[in-house]
PDB file of N, CA, C and O in Angstrom:
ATOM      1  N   UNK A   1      95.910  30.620  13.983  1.00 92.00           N
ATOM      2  CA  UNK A   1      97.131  29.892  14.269  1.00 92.00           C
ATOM      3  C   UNK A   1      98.106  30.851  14.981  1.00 92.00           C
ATOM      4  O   UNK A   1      98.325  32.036  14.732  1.00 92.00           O
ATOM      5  N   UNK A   2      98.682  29.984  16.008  1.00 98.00           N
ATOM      6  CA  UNK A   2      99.998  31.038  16.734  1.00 98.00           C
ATOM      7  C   UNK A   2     101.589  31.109  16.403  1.00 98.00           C
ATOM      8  O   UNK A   2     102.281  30.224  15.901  1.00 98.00           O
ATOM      9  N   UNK A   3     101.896  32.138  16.737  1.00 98.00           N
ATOM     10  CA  UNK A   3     103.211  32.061  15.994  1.00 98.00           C
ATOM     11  C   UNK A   3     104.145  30.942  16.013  1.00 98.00           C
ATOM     12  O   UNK A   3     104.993  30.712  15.151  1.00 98.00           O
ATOM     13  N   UNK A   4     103.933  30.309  17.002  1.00 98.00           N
ATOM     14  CA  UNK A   4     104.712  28.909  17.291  1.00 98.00           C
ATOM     15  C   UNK A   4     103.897  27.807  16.646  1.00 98.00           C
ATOM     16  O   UNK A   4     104.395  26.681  16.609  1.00 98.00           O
ATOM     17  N   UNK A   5     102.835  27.992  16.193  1.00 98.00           N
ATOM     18  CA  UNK A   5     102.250  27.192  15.196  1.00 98.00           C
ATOM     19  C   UNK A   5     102.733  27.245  14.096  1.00 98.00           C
ATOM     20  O   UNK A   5     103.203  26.233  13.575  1.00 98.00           O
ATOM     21  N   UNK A   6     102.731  28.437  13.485  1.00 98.00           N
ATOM     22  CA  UNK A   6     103.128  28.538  12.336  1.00 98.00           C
ATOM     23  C   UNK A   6     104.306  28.357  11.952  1.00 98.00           C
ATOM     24  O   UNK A   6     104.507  27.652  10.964  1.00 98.00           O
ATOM     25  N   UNK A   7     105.136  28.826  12.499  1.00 98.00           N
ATOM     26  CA  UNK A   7     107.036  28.075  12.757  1.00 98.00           C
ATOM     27  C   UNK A   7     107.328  26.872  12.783  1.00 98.00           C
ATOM     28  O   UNK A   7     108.258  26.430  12.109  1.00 98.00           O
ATOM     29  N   UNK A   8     106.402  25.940  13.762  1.00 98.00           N
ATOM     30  CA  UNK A   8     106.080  23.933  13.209  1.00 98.00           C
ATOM     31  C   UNK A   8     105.574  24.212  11.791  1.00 98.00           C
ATOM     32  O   UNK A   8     106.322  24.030  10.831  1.00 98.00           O
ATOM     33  N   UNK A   9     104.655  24.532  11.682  1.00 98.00           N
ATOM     34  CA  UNK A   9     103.969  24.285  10.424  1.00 98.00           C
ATOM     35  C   UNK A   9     104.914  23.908   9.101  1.00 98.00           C
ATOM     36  O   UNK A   9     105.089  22.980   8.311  1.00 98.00           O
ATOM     37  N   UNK A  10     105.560  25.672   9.483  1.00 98.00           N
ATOM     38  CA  UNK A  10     106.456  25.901   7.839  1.00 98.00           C
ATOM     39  C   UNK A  10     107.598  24.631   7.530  1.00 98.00           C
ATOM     40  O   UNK A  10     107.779  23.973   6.505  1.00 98.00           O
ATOM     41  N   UNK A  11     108.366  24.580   9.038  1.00 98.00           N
ATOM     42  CA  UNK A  11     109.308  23.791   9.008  1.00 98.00           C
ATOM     43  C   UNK A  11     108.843  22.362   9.011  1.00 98.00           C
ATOM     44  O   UNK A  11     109.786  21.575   8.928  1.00 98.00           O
ATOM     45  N   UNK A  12     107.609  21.782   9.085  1.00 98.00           N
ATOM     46  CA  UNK A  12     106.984  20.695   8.660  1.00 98.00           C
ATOM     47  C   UNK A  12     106.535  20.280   7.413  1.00 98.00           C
ATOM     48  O   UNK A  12     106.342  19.191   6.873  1.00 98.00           O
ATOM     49  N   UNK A  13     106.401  21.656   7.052  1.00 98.00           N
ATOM     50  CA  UNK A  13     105.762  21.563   5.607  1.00 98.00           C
ATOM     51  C   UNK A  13     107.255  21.070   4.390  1.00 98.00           C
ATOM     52  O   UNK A  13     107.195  20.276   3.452  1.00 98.00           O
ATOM     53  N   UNK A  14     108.201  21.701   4.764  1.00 98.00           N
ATOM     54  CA  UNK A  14     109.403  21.580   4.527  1.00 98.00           C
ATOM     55  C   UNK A  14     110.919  20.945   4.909  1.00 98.00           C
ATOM     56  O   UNK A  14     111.959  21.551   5.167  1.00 98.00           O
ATOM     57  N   UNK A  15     110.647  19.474   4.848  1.00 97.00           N
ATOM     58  CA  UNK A  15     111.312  18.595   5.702  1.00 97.00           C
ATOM     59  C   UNK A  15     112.662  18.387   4.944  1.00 97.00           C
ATOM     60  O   UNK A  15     113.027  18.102   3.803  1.00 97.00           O
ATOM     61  N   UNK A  16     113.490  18.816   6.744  1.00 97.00           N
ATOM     62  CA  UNK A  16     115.220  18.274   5.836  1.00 97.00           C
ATOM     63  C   UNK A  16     116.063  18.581   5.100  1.00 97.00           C
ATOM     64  O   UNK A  16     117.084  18.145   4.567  1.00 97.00           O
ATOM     65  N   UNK A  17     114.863  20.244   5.215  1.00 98.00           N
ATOM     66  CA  UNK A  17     115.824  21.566   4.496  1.00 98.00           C
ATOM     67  C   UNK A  17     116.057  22.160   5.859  1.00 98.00           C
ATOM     68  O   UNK A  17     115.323  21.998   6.834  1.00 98.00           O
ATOM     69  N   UNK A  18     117.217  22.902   5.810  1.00 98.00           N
ATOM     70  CA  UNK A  18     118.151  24.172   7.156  1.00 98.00           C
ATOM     71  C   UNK A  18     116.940  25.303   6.587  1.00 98.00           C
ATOM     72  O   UNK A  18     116.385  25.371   5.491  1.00 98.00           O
ATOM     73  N   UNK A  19     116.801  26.110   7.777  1.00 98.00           N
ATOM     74  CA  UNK A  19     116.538  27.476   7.681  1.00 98.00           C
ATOM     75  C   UNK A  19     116.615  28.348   8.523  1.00 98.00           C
ATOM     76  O   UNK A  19     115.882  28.434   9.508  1.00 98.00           O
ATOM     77  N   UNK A  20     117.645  29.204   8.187  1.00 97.00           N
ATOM     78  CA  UNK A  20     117.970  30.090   9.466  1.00 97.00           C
ATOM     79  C   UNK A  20     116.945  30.981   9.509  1.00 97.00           C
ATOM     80  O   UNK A  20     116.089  31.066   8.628  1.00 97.00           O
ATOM     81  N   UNK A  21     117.004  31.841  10.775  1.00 97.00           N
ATOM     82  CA  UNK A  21     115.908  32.345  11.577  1.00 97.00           C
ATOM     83  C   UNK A  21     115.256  33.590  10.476  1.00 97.00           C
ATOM     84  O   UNK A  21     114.117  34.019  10.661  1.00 97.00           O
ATOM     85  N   UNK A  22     115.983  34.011   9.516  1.00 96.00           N
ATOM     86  CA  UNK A  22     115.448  34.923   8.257  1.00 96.00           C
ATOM     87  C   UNK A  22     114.806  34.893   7.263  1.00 96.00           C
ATOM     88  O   UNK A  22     114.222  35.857   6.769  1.00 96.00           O
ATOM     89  N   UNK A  23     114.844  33.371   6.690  1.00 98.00           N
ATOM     90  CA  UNK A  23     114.146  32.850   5.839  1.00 98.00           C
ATOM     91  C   UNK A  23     112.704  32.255   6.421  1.00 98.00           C
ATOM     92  O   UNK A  23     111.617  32.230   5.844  1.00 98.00           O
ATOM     93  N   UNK A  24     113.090  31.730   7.905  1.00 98.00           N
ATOM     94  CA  UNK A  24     111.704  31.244   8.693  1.00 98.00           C
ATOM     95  C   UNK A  24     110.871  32.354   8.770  1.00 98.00           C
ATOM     96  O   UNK A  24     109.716  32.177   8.382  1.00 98.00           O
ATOM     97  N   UNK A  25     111.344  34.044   9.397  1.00 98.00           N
ATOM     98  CA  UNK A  25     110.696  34.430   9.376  1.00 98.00           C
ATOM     99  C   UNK A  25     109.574  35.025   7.975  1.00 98.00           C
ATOM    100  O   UNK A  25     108.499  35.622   8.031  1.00 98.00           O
ATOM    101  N   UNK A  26     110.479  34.499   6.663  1.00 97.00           N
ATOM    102  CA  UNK A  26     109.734  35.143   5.703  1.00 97.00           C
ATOM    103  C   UNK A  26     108.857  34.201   5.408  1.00 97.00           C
ATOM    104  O   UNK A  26     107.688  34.585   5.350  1.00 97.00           O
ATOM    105  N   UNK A  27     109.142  32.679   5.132  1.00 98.00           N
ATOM    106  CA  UNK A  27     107.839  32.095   5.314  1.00 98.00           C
ATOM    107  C   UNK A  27     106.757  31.124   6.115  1.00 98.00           C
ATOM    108  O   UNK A  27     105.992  30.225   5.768  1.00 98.00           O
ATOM    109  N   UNK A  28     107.214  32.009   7.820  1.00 98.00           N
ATOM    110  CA  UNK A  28     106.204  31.866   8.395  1.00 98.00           C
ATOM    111  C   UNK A  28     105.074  32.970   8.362  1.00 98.00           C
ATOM    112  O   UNK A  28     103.861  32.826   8.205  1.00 98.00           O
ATOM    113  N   UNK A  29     105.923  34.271   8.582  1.00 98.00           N
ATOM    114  CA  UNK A  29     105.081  35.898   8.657  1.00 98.00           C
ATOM    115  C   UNK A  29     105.121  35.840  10.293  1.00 98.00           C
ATOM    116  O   UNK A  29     104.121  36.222  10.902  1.00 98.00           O
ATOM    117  N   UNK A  30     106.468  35.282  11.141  1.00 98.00           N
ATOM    118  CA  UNK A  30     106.520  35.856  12.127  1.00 98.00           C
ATOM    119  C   UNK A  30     107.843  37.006  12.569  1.00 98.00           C
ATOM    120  O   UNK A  30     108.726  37.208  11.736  1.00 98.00           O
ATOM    121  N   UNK A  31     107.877  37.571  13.649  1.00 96.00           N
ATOM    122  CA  UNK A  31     108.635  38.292  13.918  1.00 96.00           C
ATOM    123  C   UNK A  31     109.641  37.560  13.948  1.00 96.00           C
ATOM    124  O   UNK A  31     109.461  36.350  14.091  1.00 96.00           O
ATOM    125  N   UNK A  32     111.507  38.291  13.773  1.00 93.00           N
ATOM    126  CA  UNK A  32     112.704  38.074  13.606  1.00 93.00           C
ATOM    127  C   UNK A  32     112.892  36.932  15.013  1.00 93.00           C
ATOM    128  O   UNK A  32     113.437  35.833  15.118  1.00 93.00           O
ATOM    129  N   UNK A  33     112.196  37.761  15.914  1.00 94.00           N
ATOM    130  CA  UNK A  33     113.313  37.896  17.288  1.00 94.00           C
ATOM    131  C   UNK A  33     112.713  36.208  18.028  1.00 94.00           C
ATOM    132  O   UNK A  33     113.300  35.330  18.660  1.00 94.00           O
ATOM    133  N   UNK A  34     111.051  36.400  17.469  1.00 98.00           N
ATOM    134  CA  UNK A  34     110.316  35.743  17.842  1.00 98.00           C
ATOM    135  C   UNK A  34     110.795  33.982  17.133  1.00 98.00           C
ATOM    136  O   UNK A  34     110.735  32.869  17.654  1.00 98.00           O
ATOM    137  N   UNK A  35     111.056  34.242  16.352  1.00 98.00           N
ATOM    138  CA  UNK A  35     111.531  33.259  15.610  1.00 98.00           C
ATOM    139  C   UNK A  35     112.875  31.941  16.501  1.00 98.00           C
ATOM    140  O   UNK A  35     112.945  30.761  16.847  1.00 98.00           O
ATOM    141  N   UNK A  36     113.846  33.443  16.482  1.00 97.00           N
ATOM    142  CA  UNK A  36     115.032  32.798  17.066  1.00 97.00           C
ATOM    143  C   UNK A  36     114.480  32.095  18.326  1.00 97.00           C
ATOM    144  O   UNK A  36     115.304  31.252  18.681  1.00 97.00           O
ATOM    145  N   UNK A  37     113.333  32.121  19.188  1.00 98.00           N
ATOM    146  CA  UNK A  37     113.028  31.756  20.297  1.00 98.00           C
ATOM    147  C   UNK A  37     111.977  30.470  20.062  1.00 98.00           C
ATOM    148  O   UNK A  37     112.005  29.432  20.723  1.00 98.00           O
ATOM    149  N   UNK A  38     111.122  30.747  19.063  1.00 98.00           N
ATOM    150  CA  UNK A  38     110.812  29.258  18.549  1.00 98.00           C
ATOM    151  C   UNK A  38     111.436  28.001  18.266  1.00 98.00           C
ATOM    152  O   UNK A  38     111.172  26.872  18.677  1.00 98.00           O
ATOM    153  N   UNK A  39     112.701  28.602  17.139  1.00 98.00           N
ATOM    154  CA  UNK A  39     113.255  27.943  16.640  1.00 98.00           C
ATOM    155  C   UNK A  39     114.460  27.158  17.887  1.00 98.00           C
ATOM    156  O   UNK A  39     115.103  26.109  17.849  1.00 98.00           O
ATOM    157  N   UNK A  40     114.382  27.895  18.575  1.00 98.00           N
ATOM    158  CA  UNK A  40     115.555  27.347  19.821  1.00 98.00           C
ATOM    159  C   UNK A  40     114.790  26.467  20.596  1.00 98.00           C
ATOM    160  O   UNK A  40     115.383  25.479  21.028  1.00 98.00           O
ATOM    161  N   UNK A  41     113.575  26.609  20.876  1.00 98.00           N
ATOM    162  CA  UNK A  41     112.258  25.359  21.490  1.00 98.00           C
ATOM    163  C   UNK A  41     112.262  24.243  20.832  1.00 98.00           C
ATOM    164  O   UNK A  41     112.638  23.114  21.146  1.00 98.00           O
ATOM    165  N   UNK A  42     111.841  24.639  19.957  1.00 98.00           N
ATOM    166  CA  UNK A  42     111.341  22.853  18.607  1.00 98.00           C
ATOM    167  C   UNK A  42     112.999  22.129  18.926  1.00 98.00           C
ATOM    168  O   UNK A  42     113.050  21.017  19.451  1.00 98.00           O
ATOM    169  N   UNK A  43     113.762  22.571  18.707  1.00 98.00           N
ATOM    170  CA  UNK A  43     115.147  22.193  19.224  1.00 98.00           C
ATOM    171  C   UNK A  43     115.213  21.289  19.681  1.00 98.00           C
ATOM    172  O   UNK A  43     115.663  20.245  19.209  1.00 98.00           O
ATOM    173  N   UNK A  44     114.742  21.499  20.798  1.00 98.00           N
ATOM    174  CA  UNK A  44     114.940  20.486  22.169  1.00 98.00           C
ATOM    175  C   UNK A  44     113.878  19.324  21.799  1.00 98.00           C
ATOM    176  O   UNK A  44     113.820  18.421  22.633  1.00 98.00           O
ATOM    177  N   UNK A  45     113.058  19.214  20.714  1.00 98.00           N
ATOM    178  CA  UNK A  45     112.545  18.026  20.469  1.00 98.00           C
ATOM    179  C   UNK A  45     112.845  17.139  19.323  1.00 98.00           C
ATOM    180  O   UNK A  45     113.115  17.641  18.232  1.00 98.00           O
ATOM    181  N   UNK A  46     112.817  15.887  19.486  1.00 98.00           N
ATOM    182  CA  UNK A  46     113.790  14.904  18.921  1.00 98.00           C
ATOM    183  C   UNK A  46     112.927  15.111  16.795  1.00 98.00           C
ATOM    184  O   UNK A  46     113.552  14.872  15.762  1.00 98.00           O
ATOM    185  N   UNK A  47     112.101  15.382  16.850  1.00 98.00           N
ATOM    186  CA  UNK A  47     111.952  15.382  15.752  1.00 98.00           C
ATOM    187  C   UNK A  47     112.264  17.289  14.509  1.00 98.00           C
ATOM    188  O   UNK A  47     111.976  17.554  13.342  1.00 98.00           O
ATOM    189  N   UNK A  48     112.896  18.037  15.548  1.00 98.00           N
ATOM    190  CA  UNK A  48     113.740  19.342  14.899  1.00 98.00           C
ATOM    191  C   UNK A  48     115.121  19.232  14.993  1.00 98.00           C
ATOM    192  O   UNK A  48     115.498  18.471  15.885  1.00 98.00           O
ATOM    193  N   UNK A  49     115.752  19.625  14.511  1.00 98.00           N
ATOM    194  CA  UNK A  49     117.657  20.120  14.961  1.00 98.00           C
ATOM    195  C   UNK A  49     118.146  21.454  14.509  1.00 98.00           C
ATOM    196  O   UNK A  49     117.824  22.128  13.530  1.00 98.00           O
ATOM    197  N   UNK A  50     119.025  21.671  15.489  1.00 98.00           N
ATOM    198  CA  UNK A  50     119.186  23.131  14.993  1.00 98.00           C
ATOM    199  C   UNK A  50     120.989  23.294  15.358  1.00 98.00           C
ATOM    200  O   UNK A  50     121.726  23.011  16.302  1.00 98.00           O
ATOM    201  N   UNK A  51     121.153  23.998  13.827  1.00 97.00           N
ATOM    202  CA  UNK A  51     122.893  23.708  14.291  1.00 97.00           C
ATOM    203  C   UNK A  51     123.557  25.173  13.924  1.00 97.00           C
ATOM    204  O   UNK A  51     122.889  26.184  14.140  1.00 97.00           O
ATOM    205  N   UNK A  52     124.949  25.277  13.338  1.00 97.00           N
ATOM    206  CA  UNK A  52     125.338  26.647  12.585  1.00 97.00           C
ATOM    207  C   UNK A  52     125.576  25.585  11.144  1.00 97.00           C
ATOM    208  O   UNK A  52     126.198  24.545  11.358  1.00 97.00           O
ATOM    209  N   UNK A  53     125.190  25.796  10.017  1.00 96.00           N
ATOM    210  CA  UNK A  53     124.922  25.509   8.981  1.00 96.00           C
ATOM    211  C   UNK A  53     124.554  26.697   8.058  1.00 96.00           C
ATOM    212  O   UNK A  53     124.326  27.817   8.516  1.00 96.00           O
ATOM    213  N   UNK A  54     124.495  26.336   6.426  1.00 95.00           N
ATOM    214  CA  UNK A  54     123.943  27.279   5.128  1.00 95.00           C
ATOM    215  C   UNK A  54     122.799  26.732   5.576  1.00 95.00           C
ATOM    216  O   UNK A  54     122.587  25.684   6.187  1.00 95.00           O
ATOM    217  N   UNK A  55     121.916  27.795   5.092  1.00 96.00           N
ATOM    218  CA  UNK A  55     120.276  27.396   5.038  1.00 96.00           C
ATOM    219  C   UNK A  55     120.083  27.384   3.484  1.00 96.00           C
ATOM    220  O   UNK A  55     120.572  28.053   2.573  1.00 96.00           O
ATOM    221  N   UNK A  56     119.089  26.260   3.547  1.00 95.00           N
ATOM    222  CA  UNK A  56     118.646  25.860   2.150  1.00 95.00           C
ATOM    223  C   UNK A  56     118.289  27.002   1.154  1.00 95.00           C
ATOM    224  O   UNK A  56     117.920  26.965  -0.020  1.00 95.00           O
ATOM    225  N   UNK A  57     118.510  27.978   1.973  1.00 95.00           N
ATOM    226  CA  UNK A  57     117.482  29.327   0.892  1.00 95.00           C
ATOM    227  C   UNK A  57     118.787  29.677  -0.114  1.00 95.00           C
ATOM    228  O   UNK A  57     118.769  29.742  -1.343  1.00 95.00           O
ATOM    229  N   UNK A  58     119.525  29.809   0.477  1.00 93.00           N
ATOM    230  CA  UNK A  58     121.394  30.091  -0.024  1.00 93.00           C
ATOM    231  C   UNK A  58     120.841  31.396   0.073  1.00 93.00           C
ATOM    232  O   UNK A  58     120.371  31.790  -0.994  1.00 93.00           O
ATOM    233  N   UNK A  59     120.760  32.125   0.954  1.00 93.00           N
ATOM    234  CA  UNK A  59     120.664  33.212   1.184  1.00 93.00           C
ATOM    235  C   UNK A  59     121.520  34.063   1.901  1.00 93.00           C
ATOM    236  O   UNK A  59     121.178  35.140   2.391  1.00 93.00           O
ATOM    237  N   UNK A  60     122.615  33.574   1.952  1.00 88.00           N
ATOM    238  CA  UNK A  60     123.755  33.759   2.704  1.00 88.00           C
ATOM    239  C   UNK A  60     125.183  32.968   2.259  1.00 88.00           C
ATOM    240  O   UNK A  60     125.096  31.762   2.028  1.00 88.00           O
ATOM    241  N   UNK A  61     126.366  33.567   2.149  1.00 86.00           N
ATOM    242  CA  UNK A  61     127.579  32.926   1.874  1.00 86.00           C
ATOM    243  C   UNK A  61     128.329  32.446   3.350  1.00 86.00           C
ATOM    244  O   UNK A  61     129.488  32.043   3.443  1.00 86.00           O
ATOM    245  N   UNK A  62     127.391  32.592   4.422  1.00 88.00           N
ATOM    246  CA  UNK A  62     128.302  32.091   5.652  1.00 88.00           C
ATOM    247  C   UNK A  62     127.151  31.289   6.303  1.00 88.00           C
ATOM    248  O   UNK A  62     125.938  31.468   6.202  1.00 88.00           O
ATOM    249  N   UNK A  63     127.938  30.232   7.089  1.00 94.00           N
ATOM    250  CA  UNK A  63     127.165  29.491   8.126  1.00 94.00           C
ATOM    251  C   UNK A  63     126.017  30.405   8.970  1.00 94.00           C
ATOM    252  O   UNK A  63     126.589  31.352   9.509  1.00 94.00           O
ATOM    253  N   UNK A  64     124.893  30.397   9.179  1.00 94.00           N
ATOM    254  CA  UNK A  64     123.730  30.349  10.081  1.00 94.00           C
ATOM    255  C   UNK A  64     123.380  29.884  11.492  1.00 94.00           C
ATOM    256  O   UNK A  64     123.728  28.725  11.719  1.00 94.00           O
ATOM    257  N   UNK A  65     122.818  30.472  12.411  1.00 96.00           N
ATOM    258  CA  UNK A  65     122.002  29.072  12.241  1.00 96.00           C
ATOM    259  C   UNK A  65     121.101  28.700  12.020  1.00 96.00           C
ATOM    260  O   UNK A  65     120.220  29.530  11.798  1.00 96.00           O
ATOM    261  N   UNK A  66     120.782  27.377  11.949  1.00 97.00           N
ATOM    262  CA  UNK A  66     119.966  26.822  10.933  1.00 97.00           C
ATOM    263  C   UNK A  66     118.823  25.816  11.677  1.00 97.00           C
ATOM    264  O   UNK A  66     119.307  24.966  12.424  1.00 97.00           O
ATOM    265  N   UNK A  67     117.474  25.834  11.549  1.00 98.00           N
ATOM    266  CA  UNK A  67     116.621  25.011  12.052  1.00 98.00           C
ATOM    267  C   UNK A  67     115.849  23.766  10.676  1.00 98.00           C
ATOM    268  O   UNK A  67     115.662  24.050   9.493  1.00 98.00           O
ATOM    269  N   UNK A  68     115.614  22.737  11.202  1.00 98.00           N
ATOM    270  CA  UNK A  68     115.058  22.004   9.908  1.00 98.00           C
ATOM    271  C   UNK A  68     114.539  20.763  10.792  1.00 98.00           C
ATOM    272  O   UNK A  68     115.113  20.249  11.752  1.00 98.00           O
ATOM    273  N   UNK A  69     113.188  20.384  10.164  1.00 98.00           N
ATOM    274  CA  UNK A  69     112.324  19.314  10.705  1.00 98.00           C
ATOM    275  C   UNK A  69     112.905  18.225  10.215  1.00 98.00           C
ATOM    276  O   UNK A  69     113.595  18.339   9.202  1.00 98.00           O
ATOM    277  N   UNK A  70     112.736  16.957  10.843  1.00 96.00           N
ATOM    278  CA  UNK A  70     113.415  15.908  10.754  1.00 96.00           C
ATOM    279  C   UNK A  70     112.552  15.046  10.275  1.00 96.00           C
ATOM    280  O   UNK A  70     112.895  13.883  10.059  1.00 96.00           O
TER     281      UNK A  70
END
């Protein structure tokens, strides 16, 4: 599977939760940077959104941003 596989995957597997690009990368197992560039793709399709939001992990006390399958 490719890293942009696995970035649909996770965020499929996990619908309608936020996850900013830190938590994706921990449970996809892809790179940081790589992430932010996935996550900015799936974007542009009607079934992802990506905003500045908390991510579901609460892994953070400030807005994100945040990707989550629809």
């Amino acid at each position: 599977m490719n890293n942009p596989e696995k970035v649909h995957s996770f965020l499929k597997k996990n619908p309608n939760k936020w996850f900013c690009d830190d938590c994706i990368q921990a449970g996809a197992a892809v790179d940081r940077h790589e992430v932010n560039t996935i996550a900015r793709t799936l974007a542009l399709f009607p079934e992802f959104a990506r905003t500045s939001t908390a991510c579901s992990q609460k892994c953070s006390n400030r807005d994100k941003e945040s990707t989550k399958a629809i």
